[in-house]
Amino acid sequence: STAATAIIGAGIAGLACAQRLNTAGKAVQLFEKARGPGGRMSSKRRPQAIVDLGAQYFTARDAEFQEAVARWQQAGCIAPWPERLWQASPLGWEARHDGQLRYAGKPRMSALPRHLAQGLTIHSKTPIETLERDGSQWWLIDSNARRHGPFAQVVISTPAPQAQVLLGEWAPRLSEICRATPQRACWAGWVTFTQPLPVLPGVPETWQIARLAHPALRLISRNQTKPGREEQGESLSLIAHLDWSEVHLESSADEVANFLLDALRSVFPSPTHLPDIKDLGAHRWRYAQPAEFASTQDPKHLTDFYLESNGLALCGDGCRGGRVEDAWLSGHHLGQVLAKT
Ligand code: FAD
């Protein structure tokens, strides 16, 4: 159909936008470079364990997002997690009770994007490289030089640096927004063990996720304590600091994984013998988290998506904030506006 919308990127923002359009009966197709949907809400299957590589949990502060969260909880693809956060240091561990509800995908973070993808048309393993204009219509050209279209509207929901490449000269205002909202890099490691971690003095036995006072390692989360993963063994996600990640951006994944493992040893109060390691690795997110958000730079025009009269649009976490919730809201709000056109 000539009124169809293309969405580049099937992360939570692109999926929220697509769902909104689909519900309104509008034709919409998603184009995703990876094998499946999810983007930074991805999970990795390892021997006898699933580890989350990106977001470890998400908050629900906004009322509209809370409504969606209630539906997803009903559908069984998310559940509250963790019960509390811990702050860990060699001096001891402290629980943080901030009253904030947090959720994780069930039985893996990517269960939520997979749920949202149901009933949508997604072209996976299809990186889009350029946009072409033909009269008032848009065509998408993928990395195999295949043409997709025509579309009346093209939504770009990728991290801003990738969006900027796609925009080229087509939308100077949107290019400027992308330029002003760069994304920072982050290394995310994982380690799985043959045995549970030993119970240590000063460390609560039931900890689920802990923030650390360590120059490299920012957060450790225990995947077997997440909803639906009770059967799997000790399996940690090791999230590095952004500053440290940027300094080590070109290090090998092996080097980084070993460094994060050493950092893990040092956060326990006494010299600790970790159990035998089953699996160790690291994933580099070149575009992990927005350094700036377009919405806060433009207080007079508070908006969390951008739409041009030529049919090009931007949404995603960089348009609003650095969280799952922000990305969903950005895509959902854009979908609401596009559904009326
Ligand atoms: P993305 O998820 O990045 O989706 C964009 C999609 O576009 C991707 O699937 C990508 O493959 C695709 N794409 C890119 N270029 C192209 C192209 N040319 N053609 C086709 N497809 C393309 N948030 C929280 O709320 N809580 C947390 O605890 C948290 N922790 C995090 C930890 C890490 C390590 C990382 C990396 C992120 C974390 N976040 C967290 C942030 C959260 O994951 C993101 O804000 C959110 O998932 C972004 O969604 P998005 O749809 O905007 O972008």
CSV table of C-alpha atoms and ligand atoms in Angstrom, one decimal:
chain,number,residue,atom,x,y,z
A,1,SER,CA,0.0,0.0,0.0
A,2,THR,CA,1.3,3.5,-0.8
A,3,ALA,CA,0.4,4.7,2.7
A,4,ALA,CA,2.6,2.1,4.4
A,5,THR,CA,5.1,2.9,7.0
A,6,ALA,CA,8.6,1.3,7.3
A,7,ILE,CA,10.4,1.1,10.6
A,8,ILE,CA,14.1,0.6,10.7
A,9,GLY,CA,15.2,-1.2,13.9
A,10,ALA,CA,13.1,-3.7,15.9
A,11,GLY,CA,14.2,-2.7,19.4
A,12,ILE,CA,11.6,-1.8,22.0
A,13,ALA,CA,11.0,1.7,20.4
A,14,GLY,CA,10.5,0.4,16.9
A,15,LEU,CA,8.3,-2.4,18.1
A,16,ALA,CA,6.1,0.0,20.2
A,17,CYS,CA,5.7,2.3,17.2
A,18,ALA,CA,4.8,-0.7,14.9
A,19,GLN,CA,2.3,-2.1,17.5
A,20,ARG,CA,0.5,1.2,17.7
A,21,LEU,CA,0.2,1.5,13.9
A,22,ASN,CA,-0.8,-2.1,13.6
A,23,THR,CA,-3.6,-1.7,16.2
A,24,ALA,CA,-4.9,1.3,14.2
A,25,GLY,CA,-5.1,-1.0,11.1
A,26,LYS,CA,-2.2,0.7,9.4
A,27,ALA,CA,0.3,-1.2,7.1
A,28,VAL,CA,3.7,-1.3,8.7
A,29,GLN,CA,6.9,-3.3,8.1
A,30,LEU,CA,10.0,-3.5,10.4
A,31,PHE,CA,13.5,-3.9,9.1
A,32,GLU,CA,16.1,-5.3,11.5
A,33,LYS,CA,19.8,-6.0,10.9
A,34,ALA,CA,20.0,-8.7,13.6
A,35,ARG,CA,18.6,-12.2,13.6
A,36,GLY,CA,15.7,-11.3,15.8
A,37,PRO,CA,14.0,-8.4,17.5
A,38,GLY,CA,15.1,-6.8,20.8
A,39,GLY,CA,18.2,-4.7,20.2
A,40,ARG,CA,19.6,-3.7,23.6
A,41,MET,CA,17.1,-5.9,25.4
A,42,SER,CA,18.9,-9.0,24.1
A,43,SER,CA,19.7,-12.3,25.9
A,44,LYS,CA,22.3,-14.9,25.1
A,45,ARG,CA,21.9,-18.6,25.4
A,46,ARG,CA,25.0,-20.2,26.9
A,47,PRO,CA,25.4,-23.9,28.0
A,48,GLN,CA,22.7,-24.5,30.6
A,49,ALA,CA,22.1,-20.7,31.2
A,50,ILE,CA,20.6,-17.6,29.6
A,51,VAL,CA,22.3,-14.3,30.4
A,52,ASP,CA,21.0,-10.8,29.6
A,53,LEU,CA,23.6,-8.8,27.7
A,54,GLY,CA,21.9,-5.4,27.7
A,55,ALA,CA,19.2,-4.1,30.1
A,56,GLN,CA,19.1,-6.1,33.3
A,57,TYR,CA,15.8,-4.8,34.5
A,58,PHE,CA,13.5,-1.8,33.7
A,59,THR,CA,11.5,0.7,35.8
A,60,ALA,CA,8.0,1.9,35.1
A,61,ARG,CA,7.6,5.5,36.3
A,62,ASP,CA,5.2,6.7,33.6
A,63,ALA,CA,1.5,6.0,33.9
A,64,GLU,CA,1.0,5.0,30.2
A,65,PHE,CA,4.0,2.7,30.5
A,66,GLN,CA,2.7,1.2,33.7
A,67,GLU,CA,-0.5,0.3,31.9
A,68,ALA,CA,1.5,-1.6,29.2
A,69,VAL,CA,3.5,-3.2,31.9
A,70,ALA,CA,0.4,-4.5,33.6
A,71,ARG,CA,-0.7,-6.1,30.3
A,72,TRP,CA,2.7,-7.7,29.7
A,73,GLN,CA,2.7,-9.1,33.2
A,74,GLN,CA,-0.7,-10.6,32.5
A,75,ALA,CA,0.7,-12.1,29.3
A,76,GLY,CA,3.5,-13.7,31.4
A,77,CYS,CA,6.4,-12.2,29.4
A,78,ILE,CA,7.7,-10.0,32.3
A,79,ALA,CA,7.6,-10.2,36.1
A,80,PRO,CA,8.8,-8.0,39.0
A,81,TRP,CA,12.6,-8.3,39.5
A,82,PRO,CA,14.7,-7.6,41.5
A,83,GLU,CA,13.1,-7.2,44.9
A,84,ARG,CA,15.9,-4.7,45.9
A,85,LEU,CA,19.2,-3.4,44.7
A,86,TRP,CA,22.4,-3.9,46.6
A,87,GLN,CA,25.4,-1.6,46.9
A,88,ALA,CA,28.5,-3.6,47.2
A,89,SER,CA,31.9,-2.6,48.4
A,90,PRO,CA,34.9,-4.4,50.0
A,91,LEU,CA,33.6,-3.0,53.3
A,92,GLY,CA,30.3,-4.6,53.1
A,93,TRP,CA,27.0,-4.8,51.2
A,94,GLU,CA,24.0,-2.6,51.8
A,95,ALA,CA,20.4,-3.1,50.6
A,96,ARG,CA,18.8,-0.1,48.8
A,97,HIS,CA,15.1,0.2,49.4
A,98,ASP,CA,13.8,3.0,47.1
A,99,GLY,CA,10.2,1.8,46.6
A,100,GLN,CA,10.7,1.7,42.9
A,101,LEU,CA,9.2,-1.2,41.0
A,102,ARG,CA,11.5,-3.0,38.6
A,103,TYR,CA,10.8,-5.7,36.0
A,104,ALA,CA,12.6,-8.3,34.0
A,105,GLY,CA,11.6,-10.3,30.9
A,106,LYS,CA,10.4,-13.8,31.7
A,107,PRO,CA,12.2,-16.2,31.1
A,108,ARG,CA,14.7,-13.9,29.5
A,109,MET,CA,14.9,-10.1,28.8
A,110,SER,CA,14.2,-10.7,25.1
A,111,ALA,CA,10.9,-12.3,25.9
A,112,LEU,CA,9.3,-8.9,26.0
A,113,PRO,CA,10.4,-7.8,22.5
A,114,ARG,CA,9.5,-11.2,21.2
A,115,HIS,CA,6.0,-10.8,22.7
A,116,LEU,CA,5.6,-7.4,21.1
A,117,ALA,CA,6.8,-8.8,17.7
A,118,GLN,CA,3.9,-11.2,17.5
A,119,GLY,CA,1.7,-10.4,14.6
A,120,LEU,CA,4.1,-7.8,13.1
A,121,THR,CA,5.9,-8.1,9.8
A,122,ILE,CA,9.7,-8.1,10.6
A,123,HIS,CA,12.4,-8.5,7.9
A,124,SER,CA,15.2,-9.8,10.1
A,125,LYS,CA,18.9,-10.0,9.0
A,126,THR,CA,18.1,-7.0,6.8
A,127,PRO,CA,20.5,-4.1,7.5
A,128,ILE,CA,19.2,-1.0,5.7
A,129,GLU,CA,22.0,1.1,4.1
A,130,THR,CA,20.3,3.9,2.3
A,131,LEU,CA,17.1,5.7,1.7
A,132,GLU,CA,15.9,6.8,-1.7
A,133,ARG,CA,13.1,9.2,-2.7
A,134,ASP,CA,10.8,8.7,-5.6
A,135,GLY,CA,8.3,11.4,-5.9
A,136,SER,CA,6.6,11.5,-2.5
A,137,GLN,CA,7.5,7.9,-1.7
A,138,TRP,CA,10.5,6.3,0.1
A,139,TRP,CA,12.5,3.2,-0.8
A,140,LEU,CA,14.8,1.3,1.5
A,141,ILE,CA,18.0,-0.3,0.1
A,142,ASP,CA,19.5,-3.1,2.2
A,143,SER,CA,23.0,-4.4,2.4
A,144,ASN,CA,22.3,-6.9,-0.5
A,145,ALA,CA,21.2,-4.0,-2.7
A,146,ARG,CA,17.6,-5.2,-2.4
A,147,ARG,CA,15.0,-2.4,-2.6
A,148,HIS,CA,12.0,-2.4,-0.3
A,149,GLY,CA,9.0,-0.1,-0.8
A,150,PRO,CA,7.4,2.2,-1.6
A,151,PHE,CA,6.6,3.7,1.8
A,152,ALA,CA,4.9,7.0,2.7
A,153,GLN,CA,6.8,7.2,6.0
A,154,VAL,CA,10.1,5.9,7.3
A,155,VAL,CA,10.7,5.7,11.0
A,156,ILE,CA,14.3,5.4,12.1
A,157,SER,CA,14.5,3.8,15.6
A,158,THR,CA,18.2,2.9,15.6
A,159,PRO,CA,20.8,4.6,18.0
A,160,ALA,CA,21.4,8.2,16.8
A,161,PRO,CA,24.9,7.6,15.1
A,162,GLN,CA,23.4,4.9,12.9
A,163,ALA,CA,20.3,7.0,12.2
A,164,GLN,CA,22.5,9.9,11.1
A,165,VAL,CA,24.1,7.7,8.4
A,166,LEU,CA,20.7,6.7,7.1
A,167,LEU,CA,19.4,10.2,7.1
A,168,GLY,CA,22.2,11.5,4.9
A,169,GLU,CA,21.0,14.8,3.4
A,170,TRP,CA,17.3,14.0,3.6
A,171,ALA,CA,16.4,15.8,6.9
A,172,PRO,CA,18.9,18.3,8.2
A,173,ARG,CA,16.9,19.0,11.4
A,174,LEU,CA,16.9,15.3,12.3
A,175,SER,CA,20.6,14.9,11.4
A,176,GLU,CA,21.3,17.7,13.8
A,177,ILE,CA,19.3,16.0,16.6
A,178,CYS,CA,21.3,12.8,16.0
A,179,ARG,CA,24.6,14.7,16.1
A,180,ALA,CA,23.6,16.3,19.4
A,181,THR,CA,22.6,13.0,21.0
A,182,PRO,CA,25.6,10.7,20.7
A,183,GLN,CA,25.5,7.2,22.3
A,184,ARG,CA,28.2,6.0,24.6
A,185,ALA,CA,29.8,2.5,24.5
A,186,CYS,CA,29.6,-0.2,27.1
A,187,TRP,CA,31.2,-3.6,27.6
A,188,ALA,CA,28.8,-6.3,29.0
A,189,GLY,CA,30.4,-9.5,30.2
A,190,TRP,CA,29.0,-12.7,31.6
A,191,VAL,CA,30.4,-15.7,33.6
A,192,THR,CA,28.8,-19.0,34.5
A,193,PHE,CA,30.1,-21.3,37.2
A,194,THR,CA,29.9,-25.0,37.9
A,195,GLN,CA,28.8,-24.3,41.5
A,196,PRO,CA,27.0,-21.5,43.3
A,197,LEU,CA,29.1,-18.7,44.6
A,198,PRO,CA,30.2,-19.4,48.2
A,199,VAL,CA,28.3,-17.6,51.0
A,200,LEU,CA,30.5,-14.9,52.3
A,201,PRO,CA,30.5,-13.0,55.5
A,202,GLY,CA,29.0,-9.5,54.9
A,203,VAL,CA,27.4,-10.6,51.6
A,204,PRO,CA,23.7,-11.4,51.7
A,205,GLU,CA,23.1,-14.9,50.4
A,206,THR,CA,20.0,-13.9,48.4
A,207,TRP,CA,21.5,-10.9,46.5
A,208,GLN,CA,20.1,-10.5,43.0
A,209,ILE,CA,21.8,-7.4,41.6
A,210,ALA,CA,24.5,-5.1,43.0
A,211,ARG,CA,26.0,-1.8,42.1
A,212,LEU,CA,29.7,-1.6,42.8
A,213,ALA,CA,32.3,0.9,43.8
A,214,HIS,CA,34.9,-0.3,41.3
A,215,PRO,CA,36.5,1.7,38.5
A,216,ALA,CA,35.7,-0.9,35.8
A,217,LEU,CA,32.8,-3.0,37.0
A,218,ARG,CA,29.5,-1.0,37.5
A,219,LEU,CA,26.9,-3.7,38.1
A,220,ILE,CA,26.7,-7.5,38.6
A,221,SER,CA,23.4,-9.3,38.2
A,222,ARG,CA,22.6,-12.9,39.0
A,223,ASN,CA,20.6,-14.3,36.1
A,224,GLN,CA,19.4,-17.4,38.0
A,225,THR,CA,17.5,-15.2,40.4
A,226,LYS,CA,15.5,-13.7,37.5
A,227,PRO,CA,11.9,-14.8,36.8
A,228,GLY,CA,11.6,-18.1,35.0
A,229,ARG,CA,15.3,-19.0,35.3
A,230,GLU,CA,15.3,-20.7,38.7
A,231,GLU,CA,16.6,-23.9,37.1
A,232,GLN,CA,19.9,-22.5,35.8
A,233,GLY,CA,23.1,-22.4,37.7
A,234,GLU,CA,25.2,-19.5,38.9
A,235,SER,CA,25.3,-17.1,36.0
A,236,LEU,CA,26.3,-13.5,36.3
A,237,SER,CA,26.1,-10.5,33.9
A,238,LEU,CA,29.0,-8.1,34.5
A,239,ILE,CA,28.3,-4.6,33.3
A,240,ALA,CA,31.3,-2.2,32.9
A,241,HIS,CA,31.4,1.5,33.5
A,242,LEU,CA,31.0,3.6,30.4
A,243,ASP,CA,34.2,5.6,31.0
A,244,TRP,CA,36.2,2.3,31.4
A,245,SER,CA,34.4,0.8,28.3
A,246,GLU,CA,35.4,3.7,26.1
A,247,VAL,CA,39.1,3.4,27.2
A,248,HIS,CA,39.0,-0.3,26.4
A,249,LEU,CA,36.8,0.0,23.3
A,250,GLU,CA,39.3,-1.8,21.0
A,251,SER,CA,40.4,-4.4,23.5
A,252,SER,CA,39.5,-8.0,22.6
A,253,ALA,CA,36.4,-9.6,24.2
A,254,ASP,CA,38.6,-12.2,25.9
A,255,GLU,CA,40.8,-9.6,27.5
A,256,VAL,CA,37.8,-7.6,28.7
A,257,ALA,CA,36.0,-10.7,30.0
A,258,ASN,CA,39.1,-11.7,32.1
A,259,PHE,CA,39.5,-8.1,33.4
A,260,LEU,CA,35.8,-8.0,34.5
A,261,LEU,CA,36.3,-11.4,36.2
A,262,ASP,CA,39.3,-10.1,38.2
A,263,ALA,CA,37.2,-7.1,39.1
A,264,LEU,CA,34.4,-9.4,40.3
A,265,ARG,CA,36.9,-11.2,42.7
A,266,SER,CA,37.9,-7.9,44.2
A,267,VAL,CA,34.4,-6.8,45.2
A,268,PHE,CA,34.0,-9.5,47.8
A,269,PRO,CA,35.1,-8.7,51.4
A,270,SER,CA,37.7,-11.4,51.8
A,271,PRO,CA,40.0,-13.1,49.3
A,272,THR,CA,37.5,-15.4,47.6
A,273,HIS,CA,37.9,-18.6,45.6
A,274,LEU,CA,35.3,-18.4,42.9
A,275,PRO,CA,33.9,-21.8,41.8
A,276,ASP,CA,35.2,-23.3,38.6
A,277,ILE,CA,34.2,-21.3,35.5
A,278,LYS,CA,32.0,-22.9,32.9
A,279,ASP,CA,31.7,-20.1,30.4
A,280,LEU,CA,33.2,-16.6,30.2
A,281,GLY,CA,32.7,-13.9,27.6
A,282,ALA,CA,32.0,-10.2,26.8
A,283,HIS,CA,29.9,-8.3,24.3
A,284,ARG,CA,30.7,-4.8,23.2
A,285,TRP,CA,27.8,-2.4,22.8
A,286,ARG,CA,29.2,0.4,20.6
A,287,TYR,CA,26.0,2.4,21.1
A,288,ALA,CA,24.8,1.5,24.6
A,289,GLN,CA,23.3,4.6,26.2
A,290,PRO,CA,22.6,8.1,25.0
A,291,ALA,CA,25.0,10.7,26.4
A,292,GLU,CA,22.4,13.4,25.8
A,293,PHE,CA,18.6,13.4,25.2
A,294,ALA,CA,16.9,15.4,22.5
A,295,SER,CA,13.9,16.2,24.7
A,296,THR,CA,15.8,17.9,27.5
A,297,GLN,CA,17.8,20.0,25.0
A,298,ASP,CA,14.6,21.5,23.6
A,299,PRO,CA,12.5,22.4,26.7
A,300,LYS,CA,10.2,24.6,24.7
A,301,HIS,CA,9.1,21.9,22.4
A,302,LEU,CA,9.0,19.0,24.9
A,303,THR,CA,8.5,16.0,22.6
A,304,ASP,CA,10.0,12.5,22.6
A,305,PHE,CA,10.0,11.8,18.8
A,306,TYR,CA,10.6,13.9,15.7
A,307,LEU,CA,8.6,13.8,12.5
A,308,GLU,CA,9.3,15.8,9.3
A,309,SER,CA,6.8,16.8,6.6
A,310,ASN,CA,8.6,14.5,4.1
A,311,GLY,CA,7.6,11.5,6.1
A,312,LEU,CA,10.9,10.8,7.9
A,313,ALA,CA,10.8,10.3,11.7
A,314,LEU,CA,13.1,9.5,14.6
A,315,CYS,CA,12.3,7.7,17.8
A,316,GLY,CA,14.2,5.7,20.4
A,317,ASP,CA,15.9,6.1,23.8
A,318,GLY,CA,18.1,9.0,22.6
A,319,CYS,CA,14.9,11.1,21.9
A,320,ARG,CA,13.7,10.9,25.5
A,321,GLY,CA,16.0,9.3,28.1
A,322,GLY,CA,18.3,6.3,28.6
A,323,ARG,CA,16.0,3.6,29.5
A,324,VAL,CA,13.7,0.9,28.2
A,325,GLU,CA,10.7,2.9,29.4
A,326,ASP,CA,11.9,6.0,27.5
A,327,ALA,CA,12.5,4.1,24.3
A,328,TRP,CA,9.0,2.5,24.5
A,329,LEU,CA,7.3,5.8,25.2
A,330,SER,CA,9.1,7.5,22.3
A,331,GLY,CA,8.1,4.8,19.8
A,332,HIS,CA,4.5,4.6,21.2
A,333,HIS,CA,4.0,8.4,21.0
A,334,LEU,CA,5.3,8.5,17.5
A,335,GLY,CA,3.0,5.6,16.5
A,336,GLN,CA,0.0,7.5,18.0
A,337,VAL,CA,0.7,10.5,15.7
A,338,LEU,CA,1.4,8.4,12.6
A,339,ALA,CA,-1.8,6.4,13.2
A,340,LYS,CA,-3.8,9.6,12.6
A,341,THR,CA,-2.1,10.4,9.3
B,1,FAD,P1,17.8,-0.5,20.3
B,1,FAD,O1,17.3,-1.5,21.3
B,1,FAD,O2,19.2,-0.3,20.1
B,1,FAD,O3,17.1,-0.9,18.9
B,1,FAD,C1,17.6,-0.5,17.7
B,1,FAD,C2,17.6,-1.6,16.7
B,1,FAD,O4,18.0,-1.1,15.4
B,1,FAD,C3,18.6,-2.7,17.0
B,1,FAD,O5,17.8,-4.0,17.1
B,1,FAD,C4,19.6,-2.7,15.9
B,1,FAD,O6,20.0,-4.0,15.6
B,1,FAD,C5,18.7,-2.1,14.8
B,1,FAD,N1,19.5,-1.5,13.7
B,1,FAD,C6,20.6,-0.6,13.8
B,1,FAD,N2,21.0,-0.2,12.6
B,1,FAD,C7,20.2,-0.8,11.7
B,1,FAD,C8,20.1,-0.7,10.3
B,1,FAD,N3,20.9,0.0,9.5
B,1,FAD,N4,19.2,-1.5,9.6
B,1,FAD,C9,18.3,-2.3,10.4
B,1,FAD,N5,18.3,-2.3,11.7
B,1,FAD,C10,19.3,-1.6,12.4
B,1,FAD,N6,17.7,0.4,30.3
B,1,FAD,C11,17.0,0.2,31.4
B,1,FAD,O7,15.8,0.7,31.5
B,1,FAD,N7,17.4,-0.4,32.5
B,1,FAD,C12,18.7,-1.0,32.5
B,1,FAD,O8,19.1,-1.6,33.5
B,1,FAD,C13,19.5,-0.9,31.4
B,1,FAD,N8,20.7,-1.4,31.3
B,1,FAD,C14,21.4,-1.4,30.2
B,1,FAD,C15,22.6,-2.1,30.1
B,1,FAD,C16,23.3,-2.2,28.9
B,1,FAD,C17,24.6,-2.9,28.9
B,1,FAD,C18,22.8,-1.5,27.7
B,1,FAD,C19,23.5,-1.6,26.4
B,1,FAD,C20,21.6,-0.8,27.8
B,1,FAD,C21,20.9,-0.7,29.0
B,1,FAD,N9,19.7,-0.1,29.1
B,1,FAD,C22,19.0,-0.2,30.3
B,1,FAD,C23,19.2,0.8,28.0
B,1,FAD,C24,18.1,0.1,27.2
B,1,FAD,O9,18.5,-1.2,26.9
B,1,FAD,C25,17.8,0.9,26.0
B,1,FAD,O10,17.5,2.3,26.3
B,1,FAD,C26,16.7,0.5,25.1
B,1,FAD,O11,16.7,-1.0,25.0
B,1,FAD,C27,16.8,1.1,23.7
B,1,FAD,O12,15.8,0.7,22.8
B,1,FAD,P2,15.7,1.3,21.4
B,1,FAD,O13,14.6,0.6,20.7
B,1,FAD,O14,15.7,2.8,21.4
B,1,FAD,O15,17.1,0.9,20.7
